[in-house]
PDB file of C-alpha atoms in Angstrom:
ATOM      1  CA  MET G   1      11.162   0.705   9.042  1.00 63.00           C
ATOM      2  CA  LYS G   2      11.831  -2.611  10.742  1.00 79.00           C
ATOM      3  CA  ILE G   3      11.434  -4.509   7.465  1.00 75.00           C
ATOM      4  CA  VAL G   4      14.028  -2.262   5.823  1.00 74.00           C
ATOM      5  CA  LEU G   5      16.537  -3.080   8.555  1.00 80.00           C
ATOM      6  CA  ILE G   6      15.837  -6.802   8.173  1.00 81.00           C
ATOM      7  CA  ILE G   7      16.381  -6.598   4.409  1.00 79.00           C
ATOM      8  CA  VAL G   8      19.637  -4.673   4.866  1.00 78.00           C
ATOM      9  CA  ASP G   9      20.800  -7.289   7.404  1.00 80.00           C
ATOM     10  CA  LEU G  10      19.998 -10.120   4.996  1.00 80.00           C
ATOM     11  CA  PHE G  11      21.989  -8.489   2.199  1.00 79.00           C
ATOM     12  CA  MET G  12      24.906  -7.937   4.573  1.00 81.00           C
ATOM     13  CA  LEU G  13      24.737 -11.593   5.587  1.00 82.00           C
ATOM     14  CA  LEU G  14      24.808 -12.643   1.930  1.00 79.00           C
ATOM     15  CA  SER G  15      27.858 -10.443   1.403  1.00 82.00           C
ATOM     16  CA  LEU G  16      29.574 -12.075   4.383  1.00 82.00           C
ATOM     17  CA  ILE G  17      28.761 -15.561   3.080  1.00 83.00           C
ATOM     18  CA  HIS G  18      30.179 -14.587  -0.308  1.00 81.00           C
ATOM     19  CA  SER G  19      33.435 -13.404   1.283  1.00 85.00           C
ATOM     20  CA  VAL G  20      33.665 -16.704   3.211  1.00 85.00           C
ATOM     21  CA  GLY G  21      33.382 -18.473  -0.149  1.00 84.00           C
ATOM     22  CA  GLU G  22      36.220 -16.354  -1.525  1.00 85.00           C
ATOM     23  CA  LYS G  23      38.433 -17.200   1.457  1.00 85.00           C
ATOM     24  CA  LEU G  24      37.653 -20.908   1.092  1.00 84.00           C
ATOM     25  CA  THR G  25      38.578 -20.739  -2.590  1.00 82.00           C
ATOM     26  CA  LYS G  26      41.901 -19.060  -1.789  1.00 85.00           C
ATOM     27  CA  SER G  27      42.708 -21.453   1.062  1.00 85.00           C
ATOM     28  CA  GLY G  28      42.486 -24.592  -1.062  1.00 84.00           C
ATOM     29  CA  ASN G  29      38.814 -25.616  -0.800  1.00 82.00           C
ATOM     30  CA  GLN G  30      38.156 -24.359  -4.292  1.00 83.00           C
ATOM     31  CA  GLU G  31      35.050 -26.459  -5.030  1.00 84.00           C
ATOM     32  CA  VAL G  32      33.235 -25.584  -1.811  1.00 84.00           C
ATOM     33  CA  GLY G  33      34.262 -21.929  -2.066  1.00 82.00           C
ATOM     34  CA  GLU G  34      32.992 -21.608  -5.637  1.00 84.00           C
ATOM     35  CA  VAL G  35      29.663 -23.242  -4.758  1.00 85.00           C
ATOM     36  CA  ILE G  36      29.175 -20.872  -1.825  1.00 84.00           C
ATOM     37  CA  GLN G  37      30.092 -17.861  -3.989  1.00 84.00           C
ATOM     38  CA  LYS G  38      27.760 -18.867  -6.815  1.00 85.00           C
ATOM     39  CA  LEU G  39      24.903 -19.628  -4.435  1.00 84.00           C
ATOM     40  CA  SER G  40      25.261 -16.355  -2.510  1.00 83.00           C
ATOM     41  CA  SER G  41      25.518 -14.390  -5.780  1.00 83.00           C
ATOM     42  CA  PHE G  42      22.374 -16.075  -7.095  1.00 82.00           C
ATOM     43  CA  VAL G  43      20.396 -15.407  -3.898  1.00 82.00           C
ATOM     44  CA  PHE G  44      21.647 -11.799  -3.839  1.00 80.00           C
ATOM     45  CA  SER G  45      20.554 -11.268  -7.458  1.00 81.00           C
ATOM     46  CA  LEU G  46      17.198 -12.903  -6.788  1.00 78.00           C
ATOM     47  CA  GLY G  47      16.691 -10.659  -3.744  1.00 80.00           C
ATOM     48  CA  CYS G  48      17.534  -7.519  -5.721  1.00 78.00           C
ATOM     49  CA  PHE G  49      15.143  -8.538  -8.482  1.00 78.00           C
ATOM     50  CA  GLY G  50      12.427  -9.251  -5.908  1.00 78.00           C
ATOM     51  CA  LEU G  51      12.917  -5.856  -4.277  1.00 78.00           C
ATOM     52  CA  ILE G  52      12.697  -4.085  -7.616  1.00 82.00           C
ATOM     53  CA  ILE G  53       9.444  -5.898  -8.466  1.00 83.00           C
ATOM     54  CA  PHE G  54       8.043  -5.205  -4.979  1.00 79.00           C
ATOM     55  CA  PHE G  55       8.760  -1.473  -5.175  1.00 79.00           C
ATOM     56  CA  MET G  56       7.370  -1.241  -8.712  1.00 81.00           C
ATOM     57  CA  ILE G  57       4.113  -2.854  -7.558  1.00 82.00           C
ATOM     58  CA  ALA G  58       3.982  -0.601  -4.476  1.00 78.00           C
ATOM     59  CA  MET G  59       4.535   2.547  -6.549  1.00 78.00           C
ATOM     60  CA  PHE G  60       1.952   1.491  -9.134  1.00 78.00           C
ATOM     61  CA  GLY G  61      -0.565   0.733  -6.366  1.00 74.00           C
ATOM     62  CA  GLY G  62       0.083   4.103  -4.759  1.00 70.00           C
ATOM     63  CA  PHE G  63      -0.362   5.816  -8.109  1.00 69.00           C
ATOM     64  CA  LEU G  64      -3.670   4.051  -8.740  1.00 67.00           C
ATOM     65  CA  SER G  65      -5.026   4.855  -5.285  1.00 67.00           C
ATOM     66  CA  SER G  66      -4.075   8.520  -5.713  1.00 64.00           C
ATOM     67  CA  LEU G  67      -6.166   8.664  -8.886  1.00 63.00           C
ATOM     68  CA  ASN G  68      -9.261   7.602  -6.945  1.00 59.00           C
ATOM     69  CA  ASP G  69      -8.733   9.706  -3.809  1.00 54.00           C
ATOM     70  CA  ASP G  70     -10.481  13.044  -3.565  1.00 54.00           C
ATOM     71  CA  GLN G  71      -8.950  13.467  -0.076  1.00 54.00           C
ATOM     72  CA  GLY G  72     -12.289  14.344   1.481  1.00 53.00           C
ATOM     73  CA  ASN G  73     -12.918  17.289  -0.822  1.00 55.00           C
ATOM     74  CA  TYR G  74     -16.433  17.560  -2.189  1.00 52.00           C
ATOM     75  CA  ASP G  75     -17.327  19.648  -5.167  1.00 53.00           C
ATOM     76  CA  ASN G  76     -20.991  19.653  -4.088  1.00 53.00           C
ATOM     77  CA  THR G  77     -22.193  17.562  -7.013  1.00 55.00           C
ATOM     78  CA  PRO G  78     -25.055  15.053  -6.768  1.00 53.00           C
ATOM     79  CA  SER G  79     -22.691  12.282  -7.885  1.00 54.00           C
ATOM     80  CA  GLU G  80     -20.884  12.657  -4.550  1.00 52.00           C
ATOM     81  CA  TRP G  81     -24.098  12.733  -2.529  1.00 54.00           C
ATOM     82  CA  GLY G  82     -24.786   9.055  -3.264  1.00 55.00           C
ATOM     83  CA  PRO G  83     -27.212   7.194  -5.506  1.00 53.00           C
ATOM     84  CA  GLY G  84     -30.672   8.702  -5.870  1.00 49.00           C
ATOM     85  CA  ALA G  85     -29.635  12.129  -4.592  1.00 49.00           C
ATOM     86  CA  ASP G  86     -31.157  13.818  -7.635  1.00 50.00           C
ATOM     87  CA  HIS G  87     -34.531  12.169  -6.935  1.00 53.00           C
ATOM     88  CA  ASN G  88     -34.622  12.563  -3.170  1.00 51.00           C
ATOM     89  CA  SER G  89     -37.916  13.602  -1.538  1.00 58.00           C
ATOM     90  CA  ASN G  90     -35.921  15.894   0.771  1.00 62.00           C
ATOM     91  CA  PRO G  91     -33.586  17.956  -1.431  1.00 66.00           C
ATOM     92  CA  GLY G  92     -31.356  18.951   1.528  1.00 74.00           C
ATOM     93  CA  THR G  93     -30.328  15.352   2.270  1.00 79.00           C
ATOM     94  CA  HIS G  94     -29.022  12.276   0.520  1.00 79.00           C
ATOM     95  CA  GLN G  95     -28.724   8.570   1.287  1.00 81.00           C
ATOM     96  CA  VAL G  96     -25.212   7.228   1.907  1.00 84.00           C
ATOM     97  CA  ASP G  97     -24.791   3.544   1.041  1.00 87.00           C
ATOM     98  CA  GLY G  98     -23.281   1.162   3.563  1.00 89.00           C
ATOM     99  CA  TYR G  99     -19.549   0.599   3.268  1.00 90.00           C
ATOM    100  CA  TYR G 100     -16.574  -1.085   4.925  1.00 91.00           C
ATOM    101  CA  LYS G 101     -13.923   1.005   6.694  1.00 90.00           C
ATOM    102  CA  SER G 102     -10.236   0.168   6.204  1.00 91.00           C
ATOM    103  CA  ASN G 103     -10.257  -1.591   9.596  1.00 92.00           C
ATOM    104  CA  GLY G 104     -13.046  -3.948   8.435  1.00 89.00           C
ATOM    105  CA  THR G 105     -15.912  -2.287  10.333  1.00 91.00           C
ATOM    106  CA  TYR G 106     -19.176  -2.117   8.376  1.00 92.00           C
ATOM    107  CA  VAL G 107     -21.007   1.228   8.449  1.00 89.00           C
ATOM    108  CA  GLU G 108     -24.766   0.922   7.942  1.00 89.00           C
ATOM    109  CA  PRO G 109     -26.459   3.084   5.271  1.00 88.00           C
ATOM    110  CA  TYR G 110     -27.547   6.479   6.621  1.00 83.00           C
ATOM    111  CA  LEU G 111     -29.049   9.837   5.667  1.00 81.00           C
ATOM    112  CA  ARG G 112     -26.673  12.811   5.419  1.00 81.00           C
ATOM    113  CA  SER G 113     -27.063  16.555   4.806  1.00 80.00           C
ATOM    114  CA  ASN G 114     -25.872  17.816   1.465  1.00 80.00           C
ATOM    115  CA  PRO G 115     -22.604  19.756   1.822  1.00 76.00           C
ATOM    116  CA  ASP G 116     -23.097  23.510   1.808  1.00 74.00           C
ATOM    117  CA  GLY G 117     -20.014  24.788   3.628  1.00 73.00           C
ATOM    118  CA  ASN G 118     -21.863  25.488   6.889  1.00 75.00           C
ATOM    119  CA  PRO G 119     -20.828  23.022   9.655  1.00 71.00           C
ATOM    120  CA  HIS G 120     -23.628  24.249  11.990  1.00 72.00           C
ATOM    121  CA  ASN G 121     -26.636  23.072   9.965  1.00 72.00           C
ATOM    122  CA  ASN G 122     -25.678  19.435   9.394  1.00 72.00           C
ATOM    123  CA  LEU G 123     -28.213  16.663   9.831  1.00 70.00           C
ATOM    124  CA  ASN G 124     -27.905  15.067  13.262  1.00 61.00           C
ATOM    125  CA  GLN G 125     -29.614  11.629  13.432  1.00 52.00           C
TER     126      GLN G 125
END
């Protein structure tokens, strides 16, 4: 939210600078006023273009991540139990590969119970 307020403030500042250029042009400093107006218009346009590109990338990234997110729902298939689950010596468990959490913490590989809908019979190691 803070970044949005900063961006709005910057655009308001550019608008103010542009109006100063207009006043300078009308008061007799035509060259300086026109330069300020052209420069503020260019920066404003560049900022708008940058925001459009930024939001397009953000929306595309959100779309791609939503395609890969099962939101914690398991359909109880061996493909979700981890590699080698079909050939496990204990058919009620599966090996979970190590992975990195979003905060950068590494989780070591571990053995997990296969999902069966019963929270009271999960493997506890």
